[in-house]
Amino acid sequence: MTLVKFFSALSFLFLRFLSIKASVHEYAGEKFIAKGNAFVFHGGSEGLYSSLPNKNASSTNGNGDSYIRFEEITFRRPKESATSSSSVVHAIVFEIEDREMIGGSAYGGQRAICCTSDLAKLGVCKGGGVIHRPSSQHPNWPQVFDISFNGDDPVTTLQPKSIQIKETGMYNLYFIHCDPNLKELVIEGKTVWKNPTGYLPGRMAPLMNFYGFMSLAYVILGIFWFSQYARFWKEVLQLQNCITLVIALGMFEMALWYFEYAEFNKTGVRPTWITIWAVTFGTVKHTVARVIILMVSMGYGVMRPTLGGLTSKVILLGGTFFLASEVLELVENVGVINDLSGKARLFLVLPVAILDAFFILWIFTSLSTTLNKLQARRMMAKLDIYRKFTNALAVSVIVSVGWICYELYFKSSDVYNERWQKAWIIPAFWQVLSFSLLCVICALWAPSHNSTR
């Protein structure tokens, strides 16, 4: 119970401190961070597709428009800092290919974001401002808005405005100031990022159709399985009941993910409870599937009616895997669109990876023992099924290792998310692989007139 309470508290804390909500980026008293000679706040990064043709450029509400909209953006400075009327905050929006247009260096020295005295002498920029140059590839970009404090007022506001997106790309928003007297400056308000088809970020948009397709695939598999189940219900084994549970969980998981993305696309905010349910159904499915494969590998339902003394160990491994996976998936999905930092993700991924490796090792060790017993007892029909099952598992493990290597290469070679339009393939692959393995298991252990034999 102590372990359960620990993970529950951990997941609750993570949910409480998630501040970015989907394509509506909210800022609630966020502080700026010192970066070199500047103070920076990252307002968001999203892949946006260009607006569809024949749309009024001033319209930001109709279908087919793609834009970034600033709403109620307010900056507050402490009273002791409200002595200078020259303090300016810059809002900078740029496409990732234009990242070199922000900042500069004099005589090949250290790169600076704010204008230095040496750069001002060269006429590159004006003292106290952010260094930026027009893009040669994207006219009128980067887009820079200056927000000044009026006299000794502690508050200033950026007037509502929208930026129409006319070219597909990965867009970034930063709020920057160069005044050391504004160290305690905070930002409030929100920005709304919209694609032509809705509020889903560009790298996530294809997943809505993918989950719709996977929902249909699970329905087709379910029709096949449940028809066989109904025909031979008197011959059904306990193992086949477990497979039925996995198929049902998969149906619910895919449907929930589809509706979660559809709602996200419609409103711009991830529906928290739908996401939690989708994550939980998925985690339960993955846990049950691993436990079933382990039980089958041990010969449960085929060579032995029970697991005997191993039952508690299998349940302990499955329960630990569920808790670790649930926390990881909640933190990665609930209310979040930006990727976790490397250290935070490693802290959560490592336990899941270790438990997965333990599952694989135990499964193949058990399979080897079961195959030897079947061969010694000359149970050729069961031996044939187990050999096919072993081959399917071996192929899935080899493919998984290969895909993990590709995923590491993909992420390490795409530091600035320039290949964001292909990023959806990474999570989609794992869903396809697990579904394929489930189909193989269903084919091998489908209910039939000789199931018990």
Short mmCIF file of C-alpha atoms in Angstrom, two decimals:
data_model
loop_
_atom_site.label_atom_id
_atom_site.label_comp_id
_atom_site.label_asym_id
_atom_site.label_seq_id
_atom_site.Cartn_x
_atom_site.Cartn_y
_atom_site.Cartn_z
CA MET A 1 0.00 0.00 0.00
CA THR A 2 2.91 2.35 0.73
CA LEU A 3 4.24 1.90 -2.83
CA VAL A 4 0.79 2.55 -4.29
CA LYS A 5 0.41 5.73 -2.23
CA PHE A 6 3.87 6.90 -3.32
CA PHE A 7 3.09 6.54 -7.03
CA SER A 8 -0.34 8.12 -6.56
CA ALA A 9 1.20 11.13 -4.83
CA LEU A 10 3.91 11.38 -7.49
CA SER A 11 1.40 11.36 -10.35
CA PHE A 12 -0.78 13.91 -8.52
CA LEU A 13 2.16 16.28 -8.09
CA PHE A 14 3.09 16.01 -11.74
CA LEU A 15 -0.48 16.79 -12.78
CA ARG A 16 -0.63 19.79 -10.47
CA PHE A 17 2.52 21.36 -11.86
CA LEU A 18 1.77 20.93 -15.57
CA SER A 19 1.23 24.48 -16.78
CA ILE A 20 1.11 24.26 -20.58
CA LYS A 21 -2.24 23.17 -21.88
CA ALA A 22 -2.34 22.09 -25.45
CA SER A 23 -2.52 24.63 -28.28
CA VAL A 24 -3.74 27.24 -25.82
CA HIS A 25 -0.50 28.18 -24.07
CA GLU A 26 -1.34 29.80 -20.74
CA TYR A 27 1.13 31.90 -18.74
CA ALA A 28 0.33 32.36 -15.07
CA GLY A 29 2.93 34.54 -13.38
CA GLU A 30 5.86 32.90 -15.18
CA LYS A 31 9.32 34.39 -14.65
CA PHE A 32 12.03 35.11 -17.21
CA ILE A 33 15.29 33.12 -17.18
CA ALA A 34 18.74 34.65 -17.67
CA LYS A 35 20.37 33.46 -20.92
CA GLY A 36 23.71 35.13 -21.57
CA ASN A 37 23.08 38.88 -21.58
CA ALA A 38 19.30 38.52 -22.01
CA PHE A 39 16.29 37.44 -19.96
CA VAL A 40 14.14 34.93 -21.83
CA PHE A 41 10.74 33.26 -21.49
CA HIS A 42 9.80 30.50 -23.95
CA GLY A 43 6.19 31.05 -25.01
CA GLY A 44 5.82 27.87 -27.06
CA SER A 45 6.95 25.81 -30.06
CA GLU A 46 4.61 24.11 -32.50
CA GLY A 47 4.58 22.76 -36.01
CA LEU A 48 2.06 24.77 -38.04
CA TYR A 49 0.80 24.16 -41.56
CA SER A 50 0.20 27.08 -43.90
CA SER A 51 -3.30 28.56 -44.15
CA LEU A 52 -5.42 27.08 -46.90
CA PRO A 53 -5.72 29.25 -50.06
CA ASN A 54 -8.60 31.64 -50.74
CA LYS A 55 -8.88 32.65 -47.09
CA ASN A 56 -9.12 36.20 -45.86
CA ALA A 57 -5.77 37.02 -44.22
CA SER A 58 -7.48 39.05 -41.48
CA SER A 59 -9.76 36.21 -40.47
CA THR A 60 -8.59 34.04 -37.58
CA ASN A 61 -11.71 32.04 -36.80
CA GLY A 62 -12.74 30.31 -40.00
CA ASN A 63 -11.74 26.81 -41.01
CA GLY A 64 -8.58 26.68 -43.07
CA ASP A 65 -6.84 29.50 -41.20
CA SER A 66 -3.52 28.94 -39.48
CA TYR A 67 -2.34 31.50 -36.95
CA ILE A 68 -0.74 32.43 -33.63
CA ARG A 69 -2.95 34.75 -31.57
CA PHE A 70 -1.90 36.80 -28.54
CA GLU A 71 -4.62 37.25 -25.91
CA GLU A 72 -4.42 39.28 -22.69
CA ILE A 73 -0.61 39.19 -22.55
CA THR A 74 0.39 41.26 -19.49
CA PHE A 75 3.80 41.97 -17.98
CA ARG A 76 4.20 42.92 -14.31
CA ARG A 77 7.31 44.38 -12.73
CA PRO A 78 7.99 44.99 -9.01
CA LYS A 79 7.38 48.53 -7.71
CA GLU A 80 11.08 49.00 -6.98
CA SER A 81 11.80 48.31 -10.68
CA ALA A 82 9.16 50.76 -11.92
CA THR A 83 11.52 53.72 -12.05
CA SER A 84 12.56 53.56 -15.70
CA SER A 85 10.21 54.37 -18.55
CA SER A 86 12.62 52.94 -21.12
CA SER A 87 12.12 49.28 -20.20
CA VAL A 88 11.01 47.25 -23.25
CA VAL A 89 9.93 43.62 -23.64
CA HIS A 90 10.19 42.01 -27.07
CA ALA A 91 7.90 39.25 -28.37
CA ILE A 92 9.71 37.36 -31.14
CA VAL A 93 8.13 34.75 -33.41
CA PHE A 94 10.32 32.89 -35.90
CA GLU A 95 10.41 29.73 -37.99
CA ILE A 96 13.12 27.32 -36.87
CA GLU A 97 15.12 27.76 -40.11
CA ASP A 98 15.53 31.44 -39.17
CA ARG A 99 17.02 30.74 -35.73
CA GLU A 100 20.36 32.24 -36.80
CA MET A 101 18.55 35.53 -37.47
CA ILE A 102 18.25 36.06 -33.71
CA GLY A 103 21.36 37.18 -31.84
CA GLY A 104 24.87 37.91 -33.09
CA SER A 105 28.51 38.40 -32.11
CA ALA A 106 31.13 41.06 -32.68
CA TYR A 107 34.40 40.00 -34.32
CA GLY A 108 33.52 36.33 -34.00
CA GLY A 109 33.23 36.46 -30.20
CA GLN A 110 30.60 34.97 -27.90
CA ARG A 111 27.11 35.07 -29.34
CA ALA A 112 24.73 37.52 -27.64
CA ILE A 113 20.97 38.00 -27.83
CA CYS A 114 20.89 41.62 -26.66
CA CYS A 115 22.77 44.35 -28.47
CA THR A 116 26.25 44.98 -27.05
CA SER A 117 28.31 48.17 -27.27
CA ASP A 118 30.60 46.58 -29.88
CA LEU A 119 27.70 45.56 -32.09
CA ALA A 120 26.06 48.97 -31.68
CA LYS A 121 29.30 50.62 -32.90
CA LEU A 122 29.20 48.36 -35.97
CA GLY A 123 25.64 49.53 -36.67
CA VAL A 124 24.22 46.02 -36.40
CA CYS A 125 21.68 46.93 -33.74
CA LYS A 126 20.54 49.58 -31.31
CA GLY A 127 21.79 49.52 -27.73
CA GLY A 128 19.47 47.80 -25.26
CA GLY A 129 17.44 45.97 -27.92
CA VAL A 130 17.32 42.38 -29.17
CA ILE A 131 19.52 41.57 -32.16
CA HIS A 132 17.49 40.34 -35.11
CA ARG A 133 17.87 40.43 -38.88
CA PRO A 134 15.29 39.89 -41.62
CA SER A 135 15.14 36.39 -43.10
CA SER A 136 16.28 35.88 -46.68
CA GLN A 137 13.87 32.96 -47.11
CA HIS A 138 10.77 34.24 -45.29
CA PRO A 139 9.81 37.89 -46.01
CA ASN A 140 8.76 39.93 -42.95
CA TRP A 141 10.16 37.30 -40.59
CA PRO A 142 11.10 37.03 -37.76
CA GLN A 143 8.14 39.00 -36.42
CA VAL A 144 9.04 41.23 -33.48
CA PHE A 145 6.65 43.19 -31.25
CA ASP A 146 7.90 45.72 -28.69
CA ILE A 147 5.97 46.26 -25.46
CA SER A 148 7.04 49.29 -23.41
CA PHE A 149 6.22 50.31 -19.86
CA ASN A 150 4.51 53.69 -19.58
CA GLY A 151 6.36 55.85 -17.06
CA ASP A 152 6.51 54.19 -13.69
CA ASP A 153 3.51 51.92 -14.31
CA PRO A 154 4.17 48.42 -12.92
CA VAL A 155 2.01 46.79 -15.62
CA THR A 156 2.04 46.88 -19.42
CA THR A 157 -0.07 44.95 -21.91
CA LEU A 158 0.47 43.63 -25.41
CA GLN A 159 -2.52 44.55 -27.53
CA PRO A 160 -4.41 41.50 -28.92
CA LYS A 161 -3.05 40.54 -32.32
CA SER A 162 -2.75 37.57 -34.66
CA ILE A 163 0.01 36.34 -36.92
CA GLN A 164 -1.21 34.60 -40.06
CA ILE A 165 0.87 31.54 -40.96
CA LYS A 166 1.46 31.43 -44.71
CA GLU A 167 4.28 28.87 -44.81
CA THR A 168 4.47 25.46 -43.16
CA GLY A 169 7.15 25.20 -40.48
CA MET A 170 8.14 24.78 -36.84
CA TYR A 171 7.39 28.13 -35.19
CA ASN A 172 8.83 29.38 -31.92
CA LEU A 173 7.73 32.20 -29.62
CA TYR A 174 10.06 33.89 -27.15
CA PHE A 175 9.55 36.89 -24.87
CA ILE A 176 12.87 38.64 -24.26
CA HIS A 177 14.09 41.73 -22.42
CA CYS A 178 17.58 43.12 -21.88
CA ASP A 179 17.06 45.19 -18.70
CA PRO A 180 18.76 43.77 -15.54
CA ASN A 181 16.35 45.90 -13.49
CA LEU A 182 13.50 43.64 -14.67
CA LYS A 183 14.84 40.42 -13.19
CA GLU A 184 11.58 39.83 -11.34
CA LEU A 185 9.36 40.52 -14.36
CA VAL A 186 6.48 38.05 -14.77
CA ILE A 187 4.17 37.30 -17.69
CA GLU A 188 0.46 36.47 -17.66
CA GLY A 189 -2.06 35.72 -20.41
CA LYS A 190 -2.16 33.18 -23.21
CA THR A 191 -1.40 32.51 -26.87
CA VAL A 192 -3.56 30.39 -29.16
CA TRP A 193 -1.91 28.32 -31.91
CA LYS A 194 -4.15 26.97 -34.67
CA ASN A 195 -3.62 24.79 -37.73
CA PRO A 196 -5.89 24.88 -40.81
CA THR A 197 -7.82 21.78 -39.67
CA GLY A 198 -8.02 22.62 -35.97
CA TYR A 199 -6.02 23.19 -32.82
CA LEU A 200 -4.00 19.96 -32.84
CA PRO A 201 -0.27 20.70 -33.02
CA GLY A 202 1.18 19.75 -36.39
CA ARG A 203 3.23 16.84 -35.10
CA MET A 204 0.14 15.34 -33.41
CA ALA A 205 -2.50 16.02 -36.08
CA PRO A 206 -1.94 12.78 -38.10
CA LEU A 207 -2.44 10.71 -34.95
CA MET A 208 -6.17 11.51 -34.84
CA ASN A 209 -6.75 9.72 -38.16
CA PHE A 210 -4.34 6.98 -37.11
CA TYR A 211 -6.29 6.23 -33.93
CA GLY A 212 -9.49 6.22 -35.96
CA PHE A 213 -7.96 3.60 -38.26
CA MET A 214 -6.70 1.55 -35.30
CA SER A 215 -10.17 1.66 -33.70
CA LEU A 216 -11.57 0.13 -36.90
CA ALA A 217 -8.78 -2.49 -36.93
CA TYR A 218 -9.61 -3.54 -33.35
CA VAL A 219 -13.29 -3.76 -34.22
CA ILE A 220 -12.52 -6.10 -37.14
CA LEU A 221 -10.28 -8.26 -34.92
CA GLY A 222 -12.97 -8.25 -32.24
CA ILE A 223 -15.65 -9.39 -34.70
CA PHE A 224 -13.46 -12.35 -35.74
CA TRP A 225 -12.55 -13.28 -32.17
CA PHE A 226 -16.00 -12.88 -30.61
CA SER A 227 -17.64 -14.85 -33.44
CA GLN A 228 -15.26 -17.74 -32.74
CA TYR A 229 -15.81 -17.28 -29.02
CA ALA A 230 -19.60 -17.50 -29.44
CA ARG A 231 -19.38 -20.58 -31.68
CA PHE A 232 -17.16 -22.59 -29.36
CA TRP A 233 -17.99 -21.12 -25.97
CA LYS A 234 -18.12 -24.58 -24.37
CA GLU A 235 -14.49 -25.19 -25.39
CA VAL A 236 -13.13 -21.82 -24.23
CA LEU A 237 -10.04 -21.86 -22.04
CA GLN A 238 -9.14 -19.39 -19.29
CA LEU A 239 -6.28 -18.22 -21.49
CA GLN A 240 -8.74 -17.27 -24.23
CA ASN A 241 -10.77 -15.26 -21.73
CA CYS A 242 -7.60 -13.25 -21.01
CA ILE A 243 -7.09 -12.63 -24.74
CA THR A 244 -10.69 -11.43 -24.95
CA LEU A 245 -9.94 -8.92 -22.19
CA VAL A 246 -6.91 -7.57 -24.09
CA ILE A 247 -8.96 -7.08 -27.28
CA ALA A 248 -11.69 -5.26 -25.33
CA LEU A 249 -9.13 -3.02 -23.62
CA GLY A 250 -7.56 -2.25 -27.00
CA MET A 251 -10.93 -1.22 -28.44
CA PHE A 252 -11.58 1.16 -25.56
CA GLU A 253 -8.02 2.55 -25.64
CA MET A 254 -8.07 3.36 -29.37
CA ALA A 255 -11.57 4.87 -29.18
CA LEU A 256 -10.61 7.04 -26.20
CA TRP A 257 -7.44 8.27 -27.91
CA TYR A 258 -9.43 9.16 -31.02
CA PHE A 259 -12.03 11.12 -29.04
CA GLU A 260 -9.28 12.76 -26.96
CA TYR A 261 -7.54 14.03 -30.09
CA ALA A 262 -10.84 15.06 -31.69
CA GLU A 263 -11.75 17.13 -28.61
CA PHE A 264 -8.23 18.55 -28.46
CA ASN A 265 -8.50 19.53 -32.12
CA LYS A 266 -11.85 21.22 -31.53
CA THR A 267 -11.09 23.21 -28.37
CA GLY A 268 -7.29 23.59 -28.25
CA VAL A 269 -7.13 22.15 -24.71
CA ARG A 270 -6.45 18.50 -23.95
CA PRO A 271 -9.47 17.00 -22.12
CA THR A 272 -7.81 15.83 -18.93
CA TRP A 273 -10.18 13.07 -17.90
CA ILE A 274 -10.44 11.51 -21.37
CA THR A 275 -6.62 11.52 -21.55
CA ILE A 276 -6.34 9.89 -18.11
CA TRP A 277 -8.80 7.16 -19.08
CA ALA A 278 -7.06 6.57 -22.43
CA VAL A 279 -3.68 6.33 -20.68
CA THR A 280 -5.06 4.00 -18.00
CA PHE A 281 -6.79 1.65 -20.47
CA GLY A 282 -3.60 1.54 -22.53
CA THR A 283 -1.41 0.83 -19.51
CA VAL A 284 -3.76 -1.93 -18.28
CA LYS A 285 -3.77 -3.44 -21.79
CA HIS A 286 0.02 -3.43 -22.08
CA THR A 287 0.39 -4.91 -18.58
CA VAL A 288 -2.19 -7.65 -19.12
CA ALA A 289 -0.72 -8.49 -22.53
CA ARG A 290 2.78 -8.91 -21.05
CA VAL A 291 1.47 -11.04 -18.20
CA ILE A 292 -0.51 -13.23 -20.63
CA ILE A 293 2.53 -13.77 -22.86
CA LEU A 294 4.58 -14.69 -19.78
CA MET A 295 1.89 -17.12 -18.58
CA VAL A 296 1.63 -18.73 -22.02
CA SER A 297 5.41 -19.06 -22.13
CA MET A 298 5.25 -20.92 -18.82
CA GLY A 299 2.73 -23.33 -20.33
CA TYR A 300 -0.33 -22.02 -18.46
CA GLY A 301 -3.55 -23.41 -19.95
CA VAL A 302 -1.59 -25.73 -22.24
CA MET A 303 0.69 -27.83 -20.03
CA ARG A 304 -0.22 -26.71 -16.53
CA PRO A 305 -3.60 -25.65 -15.06
CA THR A 306 -2.04 -23.14 -12.63
CA LEU A 307 1.23 -21.27 -12.15
CA GLY A 308 1.65 -22.61 -8.63
CA GLY A 309 4.18 -20.68 -6.55
CA LEU A 310 5.02 -18.37 -9.46
CA THR A 311 1.63 -16.64 -9.34
CA SER A 312 2.64 -14.07 -6.70
CA LYS A 313 5.89 -13.25 -8.56
CA VAL A 314 4.04 -12.73 -11.86
CA ILE A 315 1.46 -10.49 -10.16
CA LEU A 316 4.22 -8.47 -8.44
CA LEU A 317 6.08 -7.92 -11.71
CA GLY A 318 2.84 -6.97 -13.53
CA GLY A 319 1.74 -4.60 -10.75
CA THR A 320 5.13 -2.84 -10.63
CA PHE A 321 5.16 -2.49 -14.41
CA PHE A 322 1.64 -1.01 -14.36
CA LEU A 323 2.53 1.61 -11.74
CA ALA A 324 5.76 2.68 -13.47
CA SER A 325 4.09 2.82 -16.91
CA GLU A 326 1.05 4.68 -15.61
CA VAL A 327 3.15 7.46 -14.08
CA LEU A 328 5.27 7.77 -17.25
CA GLU A 329 2.25 7.94 -19.56
CA LEU A 330 0.35 10.40 -17.35
CA VAL A 331 3.30 12.78 -17.18
CA GLU A 332 3.93 12.52 -20.93
CA ASN A 333 0.32 12.98 -22.04
CA VAL A 334 -1.94 14.77 -19.56
CA GLY A 335 -2.13 18.45 -20.49
CA VAL A 336 1.24 18.42 -22.27
CA ILE A 337 2.37 19.05 -25.84
CA ASN A 338 6.04 19.91 -25.31
CA ASP A 339 8.46 17.01 -24.86
CA LEU A 340 9.85 16.33 -21.38
CA SER A 341 13.42 17.35 -20.70
CA GLY A 342 16.00 14.61 -21.19
CA LYS A 343 16.72 14.07 -17.48
CA ALA A 344 13.04 14.02 -16.46
CA ARG A 345 12.17 11.55 -19.20
CA LEU A 346 15.14 9.30 -18.40
CA PHE A 347 14.10 9.20 -14.73
CA LEU A 348 10.65 7.89 -15.73
CA VAL A 349 11.58 5.75 -18.76
CA LEU A 350 14.42 3.83 -17.11
CA PRO A 351 12.27 1.79 -14.65
CA VAL A 352 9.84 0.85 -17.44
CA ALA A 353 12.72 -0.19 -19.73
CA ILE A 354 14.29 -2.34 -16.98
CA LEU A 355 10.97 -4.05 -16.21
CA ASP A 356 10.36 -4.64 -19.93
CA ALA A 357 13.80 -6.24 -20.26
CA PHE A 358 13.02 -8.46 -17.26
CA PHE A 359 9.73 -9.52 -18.89
CA ILE A 360 11.55 -10.44 -22.13
CA LEU A 361 14.25 -12.41 -20.33
CA TRP A 362 11.72 -14.33 -18.24
CA ILE A 363 9.47 -15.00 -21.26
CA PHE A 364 12.21 -16.51 -23.44
CA THR A 365 13.67 -18.51 -20.54
CA SER A 366 10.22 -19.97 -19.85
CA LEU A 367 9.60 -20.63 -23.55
CA SER A 368 12.83 -22.60 -23.82
CA THR A 369 11.79 -24.79 -20.88
CA THR A 370 8.26 -25.29 -22.23
CA LEU A 371 9.50 -26.22 -25.74
CA ASN A 372 11.85 -28.83 -24.28
CA LYS A 373 9.04 -30.37 -22.21
CA LEU A 374 6.68 -30.48 -25.19
CA GLN A 375 9.31 -32.16 -27.33
CA ALA A 376 10.17 -34.67 -24.59
CA ARG A 377 6.48 -35.59 -24.23
CA ARG A 378 6.04 -35.66 -28.03
CA MET A 379 3.07 -33.27 -27.98
CA MET A 380 3.60 -32.31 -31.61
CA ALA A 381 0.45 -30.18 -32.15
CA LYS A 382 1.20 -28.02 -29.12
CA LEU A 383 4.89 -27.94 -30.02
CA ASP A 384 4.08 -26.59 -33.47
CA ILE A 385 1.95 -23.78 -31.99
CA TYR A 386 4.66 -22.88 -29.48
CA ARG A 387 7.34 -22.77 -32.16
CA LYS A 388 5.25 -20.35 -34.21
CA PHE A 389 4.60 -18.31 -31.08
CA THR A 390 8.34 -18.22 -30.25
CA ASN A 391 9.20 -17.13 -33.80
CA ALA A 392 6.60 -14.33 -33.66
CA LEU A 393 7.98 -13.09 -30.34
CA ALA A 394 11.58 -13.24 -31.58
CA VAL A 395 10.68 -11.22 -34.68
CA SER A 396 8.82 -8.61 -32.59
CA VAL A 397 11.80 -8.24 -30.21
CA ILE A 398 14.27 -7.85 -33.11
CA VAL A 399 12.00 -5.31 -34.82
CA SER A 400 11.56 -3.45 -31.51
CA VAL A 401 15.32 -3.18 -30.95
CA GLY A 402 15.77 -1.94 -34.52
CA TRP A 403 13.04 0.66 -34.09
CA ILE A 404 14.47 1.85 -30.76
CA CYS A 405 17.80 2.44 -32.54
CA TYR A 406 15.99 4.38 -35.27
CA GLU A 407 14.06 6.40 -32.68
CA LEU A 408 17.30 7.32 -30.89
CA TYR A 409 18.84 8.37 -34.21
CA PHE A 410 15.72 10.33 -35.18
CA LYS A 411 15.63 12.33 -31.95
CA SER A 412 19.38 12.86 -31.64
CA SER A 413 19.69 14.11 -35.22
CA ASP A 414 16.64 16.40 -35.01
CA VAL A 415 17.58 18.73 -32.17
CA TYR A 416 15.38 21.57 -33.43
CA ASN A 417 12.34 19.40 -34.37
CA GLU A 418 12.70 20.23 -38.05
CA ARG A 419 11.28 16.79 -38.98
CA TRP A 420 8.15 17.37 -36.90
CA GLN A 421 5.85 16.25 -39.73
CA LYS A 422 7.22 12.69 -39.42
CA ALA A 423 7.34 12.55 -35.60
CA TRP A 424 3.89 10.90 -35.33
CA ILE A 425 5.30 7.72 -36.90
CA ILE A 426 7.32 6.99 -33.73
CA PRO A 427 4.36 6.34 -31.34
CA ALA A 428 2.20 4.94 -34.17
CA PHE A 429 4.72 2.18 -34.88
CA TRP A 430 4.50 0.76 -31.35
CA GLN A 431 0.71 0.57 -31.60
CA VAL A 432 0.94 -1.26 -34.93
CA LEU A 433 3.56 -3.69 -33.60
CA SER A 434 1.56 -4.60 -30.47
CA PHE A 435 -1.60 -5.01 -32.57
CA SER A 436 0.25 -7.28 -35.03
CA LEU A 437 1.51 -9.49 -32.21
CA LEU A 438 -2.01 -9.65 -30.77
CA CYS A 439 -3.32 -10.78 -34.17
CA VAL A 440 -0.73 -13.59 -34.25
CA ILE A 441 -1.75 -14.72 -30.75
CA CYS A 442 -5.42 -14.63 -31.74
CA ALA A 443 -4.68 -16.74 -34.83
CA LEU A 444 -2.72 -19.32 -32.83
CA TRP A 445 -5.14 -19.60 -29.89
CA ALA A 446 -8.49 -18.85 -31.55
CA PRO A 447 -11.42 -20.73 -29.94
CA SER A 448 -12.22 -23.90 -31.89
CA HIS A 449 -13.81 -27.32 -31.41
CA ASN A 450 -10.48 -28.77 -30.21
CA SER A 451 -9.31 -25.86 -28.01
CA THR A 452 -9.07 -28.00 -24.88
CA ARG A 453 -7.10 -30.63 -26.76
#
